Short mmCIF file of C-alpha atoms and ligand atoms in Angstrom, two decimals:
data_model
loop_
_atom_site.label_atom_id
_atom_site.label_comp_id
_atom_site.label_asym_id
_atom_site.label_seq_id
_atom_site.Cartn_x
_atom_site.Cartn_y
_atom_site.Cartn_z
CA UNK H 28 4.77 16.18 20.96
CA UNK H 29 2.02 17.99 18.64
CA UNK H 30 -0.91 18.90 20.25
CA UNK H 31 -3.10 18.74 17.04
CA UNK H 32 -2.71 16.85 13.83
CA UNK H 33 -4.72 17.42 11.13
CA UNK H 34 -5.48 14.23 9.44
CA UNK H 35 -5.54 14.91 5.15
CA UNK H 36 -7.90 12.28 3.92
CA UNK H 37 -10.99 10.49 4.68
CA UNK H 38 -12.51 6.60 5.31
CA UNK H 39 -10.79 4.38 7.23
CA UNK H 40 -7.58 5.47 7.18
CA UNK H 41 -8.63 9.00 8.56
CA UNK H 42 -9.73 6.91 11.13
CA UNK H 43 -7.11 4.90 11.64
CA UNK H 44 -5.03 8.02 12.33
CA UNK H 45 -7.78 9.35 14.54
CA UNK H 46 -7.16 6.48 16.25
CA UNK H 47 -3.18 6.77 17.10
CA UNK H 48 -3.89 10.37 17.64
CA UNK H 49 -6.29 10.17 20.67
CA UNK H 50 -4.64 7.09 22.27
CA UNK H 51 -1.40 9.51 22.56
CA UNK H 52 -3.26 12.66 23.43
CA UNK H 53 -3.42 14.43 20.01
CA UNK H 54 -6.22 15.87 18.98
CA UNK H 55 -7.37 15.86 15.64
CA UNK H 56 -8.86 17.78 12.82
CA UNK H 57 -10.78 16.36 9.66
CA UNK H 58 -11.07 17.48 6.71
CA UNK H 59 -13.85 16.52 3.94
CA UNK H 60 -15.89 17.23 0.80
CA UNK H 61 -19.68 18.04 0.36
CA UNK H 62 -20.05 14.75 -0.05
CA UNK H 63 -18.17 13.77 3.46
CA UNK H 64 -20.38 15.77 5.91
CA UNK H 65 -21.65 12.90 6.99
CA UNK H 66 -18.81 10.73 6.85
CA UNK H 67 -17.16 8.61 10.27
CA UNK H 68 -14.14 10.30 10.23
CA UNK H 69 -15.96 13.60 10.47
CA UNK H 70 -17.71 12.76 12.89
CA UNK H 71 -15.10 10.86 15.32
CA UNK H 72 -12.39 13.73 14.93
CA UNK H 73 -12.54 16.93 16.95
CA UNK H 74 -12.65 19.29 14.56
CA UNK H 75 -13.82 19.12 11.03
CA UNK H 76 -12.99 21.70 7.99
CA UNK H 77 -15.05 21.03 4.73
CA UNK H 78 -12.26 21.69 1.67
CA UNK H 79 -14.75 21.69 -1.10
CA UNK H 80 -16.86 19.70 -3.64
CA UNK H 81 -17.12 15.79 -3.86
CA UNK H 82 -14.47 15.70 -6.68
CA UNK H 83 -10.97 14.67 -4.87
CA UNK H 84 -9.21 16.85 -7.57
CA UNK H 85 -11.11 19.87 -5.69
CA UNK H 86 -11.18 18.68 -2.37
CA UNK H 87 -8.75 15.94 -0.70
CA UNK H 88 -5.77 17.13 -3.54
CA UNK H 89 -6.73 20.74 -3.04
CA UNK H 90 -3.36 22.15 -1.32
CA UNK H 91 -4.56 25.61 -0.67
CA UNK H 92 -7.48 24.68 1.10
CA UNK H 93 -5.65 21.72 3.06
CA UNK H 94 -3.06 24.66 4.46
CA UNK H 95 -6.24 26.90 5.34
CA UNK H 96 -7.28 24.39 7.21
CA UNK H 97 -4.50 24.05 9.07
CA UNK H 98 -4.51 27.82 9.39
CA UNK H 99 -7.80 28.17 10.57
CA UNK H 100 -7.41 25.55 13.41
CA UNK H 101 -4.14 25.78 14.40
CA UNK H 102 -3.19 22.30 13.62
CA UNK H 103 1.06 21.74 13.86
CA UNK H 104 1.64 18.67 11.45
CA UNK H 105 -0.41 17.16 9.03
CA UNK H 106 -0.85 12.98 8.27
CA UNK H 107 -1.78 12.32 4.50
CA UNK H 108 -2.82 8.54 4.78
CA UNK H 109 -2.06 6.37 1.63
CA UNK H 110 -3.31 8.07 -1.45
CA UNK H 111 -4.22 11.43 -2.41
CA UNK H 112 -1.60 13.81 -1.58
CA UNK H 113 1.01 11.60 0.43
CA UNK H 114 3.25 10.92 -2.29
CA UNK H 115 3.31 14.54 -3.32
CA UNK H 116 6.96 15.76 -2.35
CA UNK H 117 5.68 19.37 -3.46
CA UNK H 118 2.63 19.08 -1.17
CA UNK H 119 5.54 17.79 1.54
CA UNK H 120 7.35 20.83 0.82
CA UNK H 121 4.51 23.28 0.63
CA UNK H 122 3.35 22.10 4.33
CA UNK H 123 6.61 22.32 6.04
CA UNK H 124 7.12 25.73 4.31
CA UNK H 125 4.01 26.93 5.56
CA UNK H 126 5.20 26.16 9.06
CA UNK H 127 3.32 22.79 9.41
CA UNK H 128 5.01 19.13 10.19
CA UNK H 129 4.98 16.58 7.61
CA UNK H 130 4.15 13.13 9.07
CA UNK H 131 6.14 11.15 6.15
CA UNK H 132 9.45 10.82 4.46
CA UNK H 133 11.63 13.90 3.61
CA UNK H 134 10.43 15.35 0.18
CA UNK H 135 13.33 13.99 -1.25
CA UNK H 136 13.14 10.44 -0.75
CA UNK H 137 9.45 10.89 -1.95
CA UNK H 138 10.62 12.41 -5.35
CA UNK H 139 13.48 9.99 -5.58
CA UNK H 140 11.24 6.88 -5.31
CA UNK H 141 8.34 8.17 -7.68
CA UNK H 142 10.53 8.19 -10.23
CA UNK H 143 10.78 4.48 -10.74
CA UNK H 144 14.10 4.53 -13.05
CA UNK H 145 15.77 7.47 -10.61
CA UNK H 146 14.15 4.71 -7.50
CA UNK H 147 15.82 1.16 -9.24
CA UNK H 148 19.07 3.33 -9.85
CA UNK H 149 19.25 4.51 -6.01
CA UNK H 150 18.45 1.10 -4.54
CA UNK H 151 20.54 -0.69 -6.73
CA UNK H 152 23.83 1.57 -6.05
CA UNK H 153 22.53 1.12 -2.36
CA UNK H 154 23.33 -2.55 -2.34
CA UNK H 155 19.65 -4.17 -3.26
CA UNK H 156 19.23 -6.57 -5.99
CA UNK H 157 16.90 -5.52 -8.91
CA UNK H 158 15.69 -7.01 -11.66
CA UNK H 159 18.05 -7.25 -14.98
CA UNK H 160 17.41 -4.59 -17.35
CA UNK H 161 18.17 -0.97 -18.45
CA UNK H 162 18.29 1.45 -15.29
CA UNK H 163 18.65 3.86 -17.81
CA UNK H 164 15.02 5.67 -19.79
CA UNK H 165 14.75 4.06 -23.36
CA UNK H 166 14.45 6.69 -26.41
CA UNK H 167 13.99 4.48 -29.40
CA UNK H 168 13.71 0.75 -30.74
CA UNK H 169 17.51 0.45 -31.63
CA UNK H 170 18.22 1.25 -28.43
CA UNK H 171 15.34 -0.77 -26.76
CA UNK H 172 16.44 -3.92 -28.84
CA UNK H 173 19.98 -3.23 -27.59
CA UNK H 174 19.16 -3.54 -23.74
CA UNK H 175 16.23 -6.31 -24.87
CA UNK H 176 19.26 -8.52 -26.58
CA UNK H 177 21.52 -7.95 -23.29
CA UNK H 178 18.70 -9.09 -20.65
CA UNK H 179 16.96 -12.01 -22.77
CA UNK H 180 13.13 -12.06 -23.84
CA UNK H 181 10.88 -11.42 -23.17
CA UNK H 182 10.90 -8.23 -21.89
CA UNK H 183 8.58 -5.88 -19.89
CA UNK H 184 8.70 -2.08 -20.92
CA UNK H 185 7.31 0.00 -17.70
CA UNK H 186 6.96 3.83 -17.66
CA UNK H 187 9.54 5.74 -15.34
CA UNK H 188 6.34 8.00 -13.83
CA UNK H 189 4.12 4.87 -13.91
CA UNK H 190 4.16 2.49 -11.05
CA UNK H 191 1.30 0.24 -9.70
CA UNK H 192 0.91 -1.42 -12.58
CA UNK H 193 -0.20 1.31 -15.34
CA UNK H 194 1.38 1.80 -18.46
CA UNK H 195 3.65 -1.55 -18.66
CA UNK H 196 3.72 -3.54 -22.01
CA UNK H 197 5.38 -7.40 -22.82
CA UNK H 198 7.08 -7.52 -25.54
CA UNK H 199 7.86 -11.66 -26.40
CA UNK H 200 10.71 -11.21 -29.20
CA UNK H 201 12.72 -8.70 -31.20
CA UNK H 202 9.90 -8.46 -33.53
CA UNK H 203 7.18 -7.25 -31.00
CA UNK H 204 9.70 -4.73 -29.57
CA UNK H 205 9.15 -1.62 -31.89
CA UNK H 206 5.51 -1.93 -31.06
CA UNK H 207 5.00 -2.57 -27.33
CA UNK H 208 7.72 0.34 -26.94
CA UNK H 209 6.08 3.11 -28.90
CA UNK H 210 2.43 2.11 -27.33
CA UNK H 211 4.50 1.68 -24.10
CA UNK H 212 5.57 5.57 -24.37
CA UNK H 213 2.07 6.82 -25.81
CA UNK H 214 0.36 5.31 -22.52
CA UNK H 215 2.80 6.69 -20.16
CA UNK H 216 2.77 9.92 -21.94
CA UNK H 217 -1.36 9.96 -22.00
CA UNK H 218 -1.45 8.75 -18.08
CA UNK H 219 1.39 10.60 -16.58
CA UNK H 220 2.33 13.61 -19.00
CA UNK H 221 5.91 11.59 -18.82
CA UNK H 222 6.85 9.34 -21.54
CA UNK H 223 10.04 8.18 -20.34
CA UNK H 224 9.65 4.05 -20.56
CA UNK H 225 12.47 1.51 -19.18
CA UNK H 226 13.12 -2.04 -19.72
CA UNK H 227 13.03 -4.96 -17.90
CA UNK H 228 13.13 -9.21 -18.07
CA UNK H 229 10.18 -10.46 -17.64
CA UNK H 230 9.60 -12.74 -14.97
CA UNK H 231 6.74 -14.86 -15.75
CA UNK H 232 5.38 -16.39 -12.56
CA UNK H 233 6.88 -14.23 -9.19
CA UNK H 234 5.25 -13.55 -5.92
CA UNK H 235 4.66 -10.12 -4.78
CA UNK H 236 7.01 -9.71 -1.28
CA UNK H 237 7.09 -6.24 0.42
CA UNK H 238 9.45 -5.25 3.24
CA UNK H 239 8.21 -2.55 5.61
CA UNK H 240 10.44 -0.72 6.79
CA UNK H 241 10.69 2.27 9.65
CA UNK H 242 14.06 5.03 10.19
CA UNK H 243 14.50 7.80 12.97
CA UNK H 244 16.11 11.10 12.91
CA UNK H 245 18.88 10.03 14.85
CA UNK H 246 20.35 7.02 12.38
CA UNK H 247 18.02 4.07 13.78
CA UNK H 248 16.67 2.04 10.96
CA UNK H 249 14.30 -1.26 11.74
CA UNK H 250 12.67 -3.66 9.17
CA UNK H 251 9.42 -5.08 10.24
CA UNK H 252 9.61 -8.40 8.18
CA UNK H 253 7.40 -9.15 4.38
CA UNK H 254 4.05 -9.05 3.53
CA UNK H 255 2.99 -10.84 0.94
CA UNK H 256 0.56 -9.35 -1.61
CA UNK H 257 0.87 -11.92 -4.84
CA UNK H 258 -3.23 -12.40 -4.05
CA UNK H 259 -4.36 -9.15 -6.47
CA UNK H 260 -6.86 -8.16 -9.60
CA UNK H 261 -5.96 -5.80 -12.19
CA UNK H 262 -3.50 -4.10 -9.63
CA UNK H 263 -5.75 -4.08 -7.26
CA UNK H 264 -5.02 -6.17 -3.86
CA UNK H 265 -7.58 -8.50 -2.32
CA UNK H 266 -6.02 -10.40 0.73
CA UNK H 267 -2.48 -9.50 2.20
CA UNK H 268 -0.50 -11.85 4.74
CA UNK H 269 2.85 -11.50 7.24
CA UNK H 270 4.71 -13.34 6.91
CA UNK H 271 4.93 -14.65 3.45
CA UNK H 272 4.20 -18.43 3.12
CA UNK H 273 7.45 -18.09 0.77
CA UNK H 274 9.54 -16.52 3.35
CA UNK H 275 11.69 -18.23 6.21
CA UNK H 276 12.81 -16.86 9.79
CA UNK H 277 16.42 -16.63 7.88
CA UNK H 278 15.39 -15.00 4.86
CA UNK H 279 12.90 -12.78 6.60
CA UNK H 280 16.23 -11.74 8.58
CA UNK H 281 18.67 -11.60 5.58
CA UNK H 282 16.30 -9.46 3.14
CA UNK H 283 15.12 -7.50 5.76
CA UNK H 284 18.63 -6.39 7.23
CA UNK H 285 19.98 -5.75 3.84
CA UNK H 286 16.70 -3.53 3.30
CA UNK H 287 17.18 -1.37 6.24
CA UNK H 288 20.96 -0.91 5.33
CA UNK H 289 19.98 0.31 1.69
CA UNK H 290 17.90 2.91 3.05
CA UNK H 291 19.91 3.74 5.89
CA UNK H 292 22.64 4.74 3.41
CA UNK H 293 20.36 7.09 1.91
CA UNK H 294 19.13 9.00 4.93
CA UNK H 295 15.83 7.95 4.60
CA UNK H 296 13.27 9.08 7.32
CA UNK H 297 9.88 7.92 8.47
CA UNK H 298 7.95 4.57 7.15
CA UNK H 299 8.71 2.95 3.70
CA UNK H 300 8.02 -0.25 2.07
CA UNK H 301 10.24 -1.42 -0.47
CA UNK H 302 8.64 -3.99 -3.29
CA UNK H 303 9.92 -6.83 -4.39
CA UNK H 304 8.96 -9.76 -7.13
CA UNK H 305 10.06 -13.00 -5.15
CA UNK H 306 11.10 -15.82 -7.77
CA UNK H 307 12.79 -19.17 -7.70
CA UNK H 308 13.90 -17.91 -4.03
CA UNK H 309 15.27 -14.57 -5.72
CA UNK H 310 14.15 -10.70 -4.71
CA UNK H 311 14.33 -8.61 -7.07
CA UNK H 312 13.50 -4.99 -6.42
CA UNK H 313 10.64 -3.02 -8.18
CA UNK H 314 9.15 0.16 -6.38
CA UNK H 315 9.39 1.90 -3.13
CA UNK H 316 6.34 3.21 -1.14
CA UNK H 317 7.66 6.40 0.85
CA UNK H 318 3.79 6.11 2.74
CA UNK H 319 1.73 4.06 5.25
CA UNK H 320 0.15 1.08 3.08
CA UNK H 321 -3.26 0.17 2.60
CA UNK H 322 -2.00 -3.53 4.29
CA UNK H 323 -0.01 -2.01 7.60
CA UNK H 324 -2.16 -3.89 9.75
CA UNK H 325 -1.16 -7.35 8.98
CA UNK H 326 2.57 -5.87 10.18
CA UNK H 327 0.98 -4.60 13.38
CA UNK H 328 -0.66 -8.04 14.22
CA UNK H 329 2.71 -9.57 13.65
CA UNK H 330 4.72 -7.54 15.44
CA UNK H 331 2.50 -5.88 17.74
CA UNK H 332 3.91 -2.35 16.86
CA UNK H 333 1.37 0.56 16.21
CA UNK H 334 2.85 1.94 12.60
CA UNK H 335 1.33 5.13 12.84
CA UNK H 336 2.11 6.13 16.62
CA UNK H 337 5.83 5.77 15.19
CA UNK H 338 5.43 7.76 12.25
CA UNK H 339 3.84 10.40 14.69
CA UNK H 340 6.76 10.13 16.65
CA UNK H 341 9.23 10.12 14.61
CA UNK H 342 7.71 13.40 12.73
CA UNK H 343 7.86 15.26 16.69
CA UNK H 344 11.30 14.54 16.63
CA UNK H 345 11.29 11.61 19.33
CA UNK H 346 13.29 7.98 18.89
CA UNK H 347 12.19 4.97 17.48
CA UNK H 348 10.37 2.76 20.59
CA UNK H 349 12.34 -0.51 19.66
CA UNK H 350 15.51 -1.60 18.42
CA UNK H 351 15.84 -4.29 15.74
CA UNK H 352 16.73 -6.85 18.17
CA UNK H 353 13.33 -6.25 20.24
CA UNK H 354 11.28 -7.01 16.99
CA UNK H 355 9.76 -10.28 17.22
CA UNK H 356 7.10 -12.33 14.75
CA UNK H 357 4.24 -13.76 16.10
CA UNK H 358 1.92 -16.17 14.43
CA UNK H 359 -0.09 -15.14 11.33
CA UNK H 360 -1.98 -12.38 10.30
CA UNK H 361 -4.06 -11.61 7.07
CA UNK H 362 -6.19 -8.55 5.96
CA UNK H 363 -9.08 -9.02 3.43
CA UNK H 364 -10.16 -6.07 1.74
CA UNK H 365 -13.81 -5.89 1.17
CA UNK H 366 -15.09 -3.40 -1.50
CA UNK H 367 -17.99 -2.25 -1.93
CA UNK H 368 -18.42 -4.15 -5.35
CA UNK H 369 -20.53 -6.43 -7.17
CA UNK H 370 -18.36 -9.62 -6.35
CA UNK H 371 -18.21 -11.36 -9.80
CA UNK H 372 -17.87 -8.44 -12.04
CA UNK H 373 -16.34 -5.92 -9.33
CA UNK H 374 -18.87 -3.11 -10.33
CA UNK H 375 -18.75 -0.89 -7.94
CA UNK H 376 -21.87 -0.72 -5.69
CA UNK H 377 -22.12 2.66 -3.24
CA UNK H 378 -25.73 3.46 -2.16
CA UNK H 379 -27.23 3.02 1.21
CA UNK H 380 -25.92 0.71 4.26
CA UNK H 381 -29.07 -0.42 5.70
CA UNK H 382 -27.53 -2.75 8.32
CA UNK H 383 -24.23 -3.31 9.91
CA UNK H 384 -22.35 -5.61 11.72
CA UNK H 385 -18.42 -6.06 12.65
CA UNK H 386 -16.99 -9.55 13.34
CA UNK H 387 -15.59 -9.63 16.60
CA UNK H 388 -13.81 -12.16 19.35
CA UNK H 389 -10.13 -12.69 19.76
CA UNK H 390 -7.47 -11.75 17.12
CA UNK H 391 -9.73 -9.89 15.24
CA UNK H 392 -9.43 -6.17 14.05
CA UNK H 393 -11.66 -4.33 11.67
CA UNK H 394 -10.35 -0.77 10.28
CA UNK H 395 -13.53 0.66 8.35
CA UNK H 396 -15.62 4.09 8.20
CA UNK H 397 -18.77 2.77 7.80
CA UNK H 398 -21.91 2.30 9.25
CA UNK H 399 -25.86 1.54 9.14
CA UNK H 400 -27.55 4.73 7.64
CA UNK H 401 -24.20 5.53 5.65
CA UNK H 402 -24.70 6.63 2.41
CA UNK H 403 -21.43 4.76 0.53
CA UNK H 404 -20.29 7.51 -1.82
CA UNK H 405 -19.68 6.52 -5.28
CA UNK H 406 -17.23 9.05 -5.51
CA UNK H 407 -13.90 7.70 -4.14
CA UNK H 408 -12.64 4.01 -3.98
CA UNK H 409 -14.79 1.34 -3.43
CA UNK H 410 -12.83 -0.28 0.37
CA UNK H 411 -15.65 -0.50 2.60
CA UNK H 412 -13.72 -2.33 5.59
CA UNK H 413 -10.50 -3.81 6.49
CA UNK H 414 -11.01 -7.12 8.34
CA UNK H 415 -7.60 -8.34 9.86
CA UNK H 416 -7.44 -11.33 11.85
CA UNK H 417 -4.46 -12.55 13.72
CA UNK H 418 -3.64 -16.36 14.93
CA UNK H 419 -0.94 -18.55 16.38
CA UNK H 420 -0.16 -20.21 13.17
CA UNK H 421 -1.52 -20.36 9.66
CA UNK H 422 -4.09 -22.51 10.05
CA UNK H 423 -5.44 -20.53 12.91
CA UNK H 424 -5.44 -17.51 11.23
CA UNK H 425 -7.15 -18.78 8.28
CA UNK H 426 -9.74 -20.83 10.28
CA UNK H 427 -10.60 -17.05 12.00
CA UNK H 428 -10.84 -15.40 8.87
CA UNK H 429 -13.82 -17.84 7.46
CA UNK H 430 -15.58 -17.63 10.65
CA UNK H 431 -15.75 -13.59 10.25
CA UNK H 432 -16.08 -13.22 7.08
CA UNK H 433 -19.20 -15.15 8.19
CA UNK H 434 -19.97 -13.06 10.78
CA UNK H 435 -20.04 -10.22 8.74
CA UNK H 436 -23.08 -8.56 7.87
CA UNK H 437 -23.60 -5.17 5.05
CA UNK H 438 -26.88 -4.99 4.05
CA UNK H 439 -27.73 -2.72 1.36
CA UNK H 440 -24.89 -2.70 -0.73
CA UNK H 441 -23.20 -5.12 -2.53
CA UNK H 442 -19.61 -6.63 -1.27
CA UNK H 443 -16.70 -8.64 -2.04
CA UNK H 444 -17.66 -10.95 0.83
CA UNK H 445 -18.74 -13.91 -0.86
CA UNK H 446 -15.38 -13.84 -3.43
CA UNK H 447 -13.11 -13.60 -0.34
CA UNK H 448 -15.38 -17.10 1.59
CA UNK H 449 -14.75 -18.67 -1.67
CA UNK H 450 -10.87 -18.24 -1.99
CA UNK H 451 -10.35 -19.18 1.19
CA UNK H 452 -11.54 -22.61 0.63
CA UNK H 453 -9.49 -23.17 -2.32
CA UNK H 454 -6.45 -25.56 -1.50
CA UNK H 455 -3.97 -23.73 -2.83
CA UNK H 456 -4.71 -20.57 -0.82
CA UNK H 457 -5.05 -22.85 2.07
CA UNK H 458 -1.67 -24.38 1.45
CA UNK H 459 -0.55 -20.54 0.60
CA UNK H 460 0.83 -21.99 -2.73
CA UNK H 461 0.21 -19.04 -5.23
CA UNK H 462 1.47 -16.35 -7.06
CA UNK H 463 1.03 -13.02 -8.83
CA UNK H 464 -1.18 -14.48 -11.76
CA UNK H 465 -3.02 -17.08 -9.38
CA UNK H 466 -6.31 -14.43 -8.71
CA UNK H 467 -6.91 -13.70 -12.64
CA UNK H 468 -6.33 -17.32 -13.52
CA UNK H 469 -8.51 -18.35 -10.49
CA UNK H 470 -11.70 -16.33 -11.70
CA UNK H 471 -10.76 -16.69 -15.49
CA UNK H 472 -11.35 -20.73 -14.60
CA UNK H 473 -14.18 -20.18 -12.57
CA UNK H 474 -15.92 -18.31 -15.07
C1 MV4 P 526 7.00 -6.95 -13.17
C2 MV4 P 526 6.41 -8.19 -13.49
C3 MV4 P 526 7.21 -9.13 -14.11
N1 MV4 P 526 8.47 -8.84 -14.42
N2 MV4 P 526 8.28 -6.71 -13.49
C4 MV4 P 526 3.04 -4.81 -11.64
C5 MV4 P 526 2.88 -3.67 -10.73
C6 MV4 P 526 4.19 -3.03 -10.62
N3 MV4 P 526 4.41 -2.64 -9.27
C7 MV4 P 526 5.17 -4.04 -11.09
N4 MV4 P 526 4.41 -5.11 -11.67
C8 MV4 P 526 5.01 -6.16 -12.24
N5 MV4 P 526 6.32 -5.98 -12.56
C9 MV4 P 526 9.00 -7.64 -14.12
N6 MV4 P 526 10.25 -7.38 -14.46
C10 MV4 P 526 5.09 -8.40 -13.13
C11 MV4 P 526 4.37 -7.39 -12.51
C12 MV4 P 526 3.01 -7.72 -12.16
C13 MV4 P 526 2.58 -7.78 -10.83
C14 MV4 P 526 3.43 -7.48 -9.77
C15 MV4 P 526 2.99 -7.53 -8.47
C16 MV4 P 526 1.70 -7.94 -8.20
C17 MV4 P 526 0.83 -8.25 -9.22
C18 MV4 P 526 1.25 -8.17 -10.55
C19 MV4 P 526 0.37 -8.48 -11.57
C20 MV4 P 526 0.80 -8.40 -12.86
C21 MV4 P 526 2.11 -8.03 -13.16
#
C-alpha cells in the first residue's frame, strides 16, 4: 500500500480523499494556489505544496508543478478528484511516466470515453444500448439530413469533444438542419478547438440514470446500482438520489449487470459511471465518466462501500473488497448540493463565512471545506457543502433532508438553501415524479 498520496485538487473533495487516506494509514499531501493558503484541505492534510497563482489554468491544471510536488515530497500516487486534471489521459500518462501511481482509469479508457462519438461507438459494440443516431462525426448538411431522415425528427446535434451539456443544438425538421449543424460545429469548434458534431433523436422528456460502476486488476467488475440526477439547471446538478424512483430491484440488477459486462470486455480499470437518458422504461447510453463523481456519496449511503478506499486500492494493486453478490441496497439516500449562490438568480456569492453550522444526528453526512472565518473564493466553483442524508425508505430520507437543511446555518454568504427547502415540498419531488426538464420548468413557473 502507498505510504503517501498526494491529493491534486482542493475543497471538499481534497478532503474527502484526505479522509480515505488517513482512515487507511496514508498520509497525504495538498496542494493549492495563493488563493488556497488558507483553505481546509490545506490545513487538514500533512503536507501542503503551493503550485501557483489563484487562476486553476496556473495552478490546479499546472502539470509541471503538480509532478514537483510530488518530487519534492516524495509522494507515490497521486488522486485527481472530479474536475481539473482527472480526465486528462496525458496528465495520467505524464504521472505514471514520472514514476508516480495514477489513482483512476488507464489513460486509455480516459481518452476513449472523452471522445463522445469514439465512447457511443465502444459501448455500443460492447453490448449497451444507445440512443439512435449516427455513431459516425457529421461533415456537412447532405450528410446530416441523411442520418436526420434515418433516425426521425427531431434531432439533437452534440459535439464529439463536448459532453456535459455544451455545444448541443435541436434541430425540429429538415429545414432547421443546415442551421443548427453549422452553429452546432462553430460552438464546438470555439469551446473545444474540435468541431467534429454527431447526431442524435431527440428524446423529449427522459430522466437522467447513471450506473456506477467499479473493476480490479485481476478481471473483477461490480456495479453499484443508479443514481438518479434528472433534478439539474443549465447542466448543473442540484439534488442526486440512489436508487432512482424510476428504477426497480430487477432493473437495477439487469442494467447494472449488463453495465459491468460492457466494461469488463474492454479492460476497464478503476471507478466509472456510465450515463444514461431513462425513457418510457428504455436506457439509452450517452457519456461515460472514467472519475469519482461529484454525487458518490449517495452510492456510499446505499451500499455502505467507501468509493475512494477502493479506488486507492485498486491503484496499489490489491482486490476489490466485495463481490457482486455481497452488494446490497439499503434504504434511500440523497445529496443536495448547496452553492454558494444567490438562490433565485444563482449569482454566485463568495466573500466571508461569518458563522457556521453542520446538520448532524443519524443518517446524516456532510462533505464540505468550509468554515466560520473562511474567506469563499470567487475563483473556482461555487459548491460550498455536500449534505447527504440516508433513511430506511423514501419518505425517511426526505423527511431528514428538510429537517437539515433546517438545521443548517452559513452566515455571510449567500446559499442555495432556501431553493433546495422549497423543492422538497413540491409534490412531485415528494412523489419523485420528475424528469430532466422538471427544474427549468419548475423555476420558469415560479417566476
Ligand atoms: C440528450 C437529450 C435528449 N436526447 N440526448 C445533456 C448533457 C449531456 N450529457 C447529454 N444531454 C442530453 N442529451 C438526446 N439524444 C437531452 C439532454 C439533456 C439533459 C440530459 C441529462 C440531464 C439534464 C439534461 C438537460 C437538458 C438536456
Amino acid at each position: 500500500m502507498f505510504e503517501k498520496i498526494l491529493i491534486a485538487n482542493r475543497g471538499e473533495i481534497a478532503l474527502r480523499i484526505h479522509r480515505a487516506c488517513k482512515e487507511m494509514g496514508i498520509s497525504t499531501v495538498a496542494v493549492h494556489s495563493e488563493a488556497d493558503a488558507q483553505a481546509m484541505h490545506v490545513r487538514l492534510a500533512d503536507e501542503s505544496v503551493c503550485i501557483g497563482p489563484a487562476a486553476a489554468a496556473k495552478s490546479y491544471l499546472n502539470i509541471p508543478s503538480i509532478i514537483a510536488a510530488c518530487e519534492i515530497t516524495g509522494a507515490q500516487a497521486v488522486h485527481p478528484g472530479y474536475g481539473f486534471l482527472s480526465e486528462n489521459a496525458r496528465f495520467a500518462e505524464i504521472v505514471e511516466a514520472h514514476g508516480y501511481t495514477f489513482i483512476g482509469p488507464k489513460p486509455e479508457h480516459i481518452r476513449l470515453m472523452g471522445d463522445k462519438i469514439s465512447a457511443k461507438r465502444a459501448v455500443q459494440a460492447a453490448g449497451l444500448p444507445v440512443v439512435p443516431g449516427g455513431d459516425c462525426a457529421v461533415e456537412d448538411p447532405e450528410e446530416a439530413l441523411a442520418v436526420a431522415e434515418a433516425i426521425g425528427f427531431p434531432v439533437l446535434i452534440k459535439a464529439a469533444a463536448g459532453g456535459g451539456g455544451r455545444g448541443m443544438k435541436v434541430a425540429v425538421d429538415r429545414a432547421a438542419l443546415p442551421e443548427a449543424l453549422a452553429t452546432a460545429q462553430a460552438e464546438a469548434k470555439a469551446a473545444f478547438g474540435d468541431g467534429s458534431v454527431y447526431l442524435e433523436r431527440y428524446l423529449s422528456g427522459p430522466r437522467h440514470i447513471e450506473v456506477q460502476v467499479i473493476a480490479d486488476a485481476f478481471g473483477a467488475v461490480v456495479h453499484l446500482g443508479e443514481r438518479d440526477c434528472s433534478l439539474q439547471r443549465r447542466h448543473q446538478k442540484v439534488l442526486e438520489e440512489a436508487p432512482s424512483p424510476a428504477i426497480d430491484a430487477q432493473t437495477r440488477d439487469r442494467i447494472g449487470r449488463r453495465v459491468a459486462e460492457a466494461i469488463a470486455s474492454f479492460g476497464y480499470l478503476g471507478v466509472g459511471t456510465v450515463e444514461f437518458l431513462y425513457d418510457d422504461g428504455e436506457f439509452y447510453f450517452i457519456e461515460m465518466n472514467t472519475r469519482l463523481q461529484v454525487e458518490h456519496p449517495v452510492t456510499e449511503a446505499v451500499t455502505d462501500i467507501d468509493l475512494v478506499r477502493e479506488q486507492i486500492r485498486i491503484a496499489a494493486g490489491l482486490p476489490l473488497s466485495f463481490r457482486q453478490e455481497e452488494v446490497v441496497f439499503e434504504g434511500n439516500a440523497m445529496e443536495c448540493r448547496i452553492n454558494a449562490e444567490n438562490p433565485r438568480t444563482f449569482t454566485p456569492s463568495p466573500g466571508l463565512i461569518t458563522d457556521f453550522h453542520a446538520p448532524g444526528g443519524p443518517g446524516v453526512r456532510l462533505d464540505s471545506a468550509i468554515y466560520a472565518g473562511y474567506n469563499f473564493p470567487h475563483d473556482y466553483d461555487s459548491l460550498a457543502a455536500k449534505l447527504i442524508v440516508h433513511g430506511r425508505d423514501r419518505a425517511e430520507c426526505v423527511a431528514r433532508m428538510k429537517r437539515c437543511l433546517g438545521e443548517m446555518v452559513v452566515g455571510g454568504i449567500e446559499t442555495t438553501i432556501p431553493l433546495l427547502q422549497d423543492l422538497l415540498v413540491q409534490p412531485d419531488i415528494v412523489a419523485g415524479d420528475y424528469n430532466i426538464h422538471w427544474l427549468e420548468q419548475w423555476m420558469q413557473a415560479e417566476g
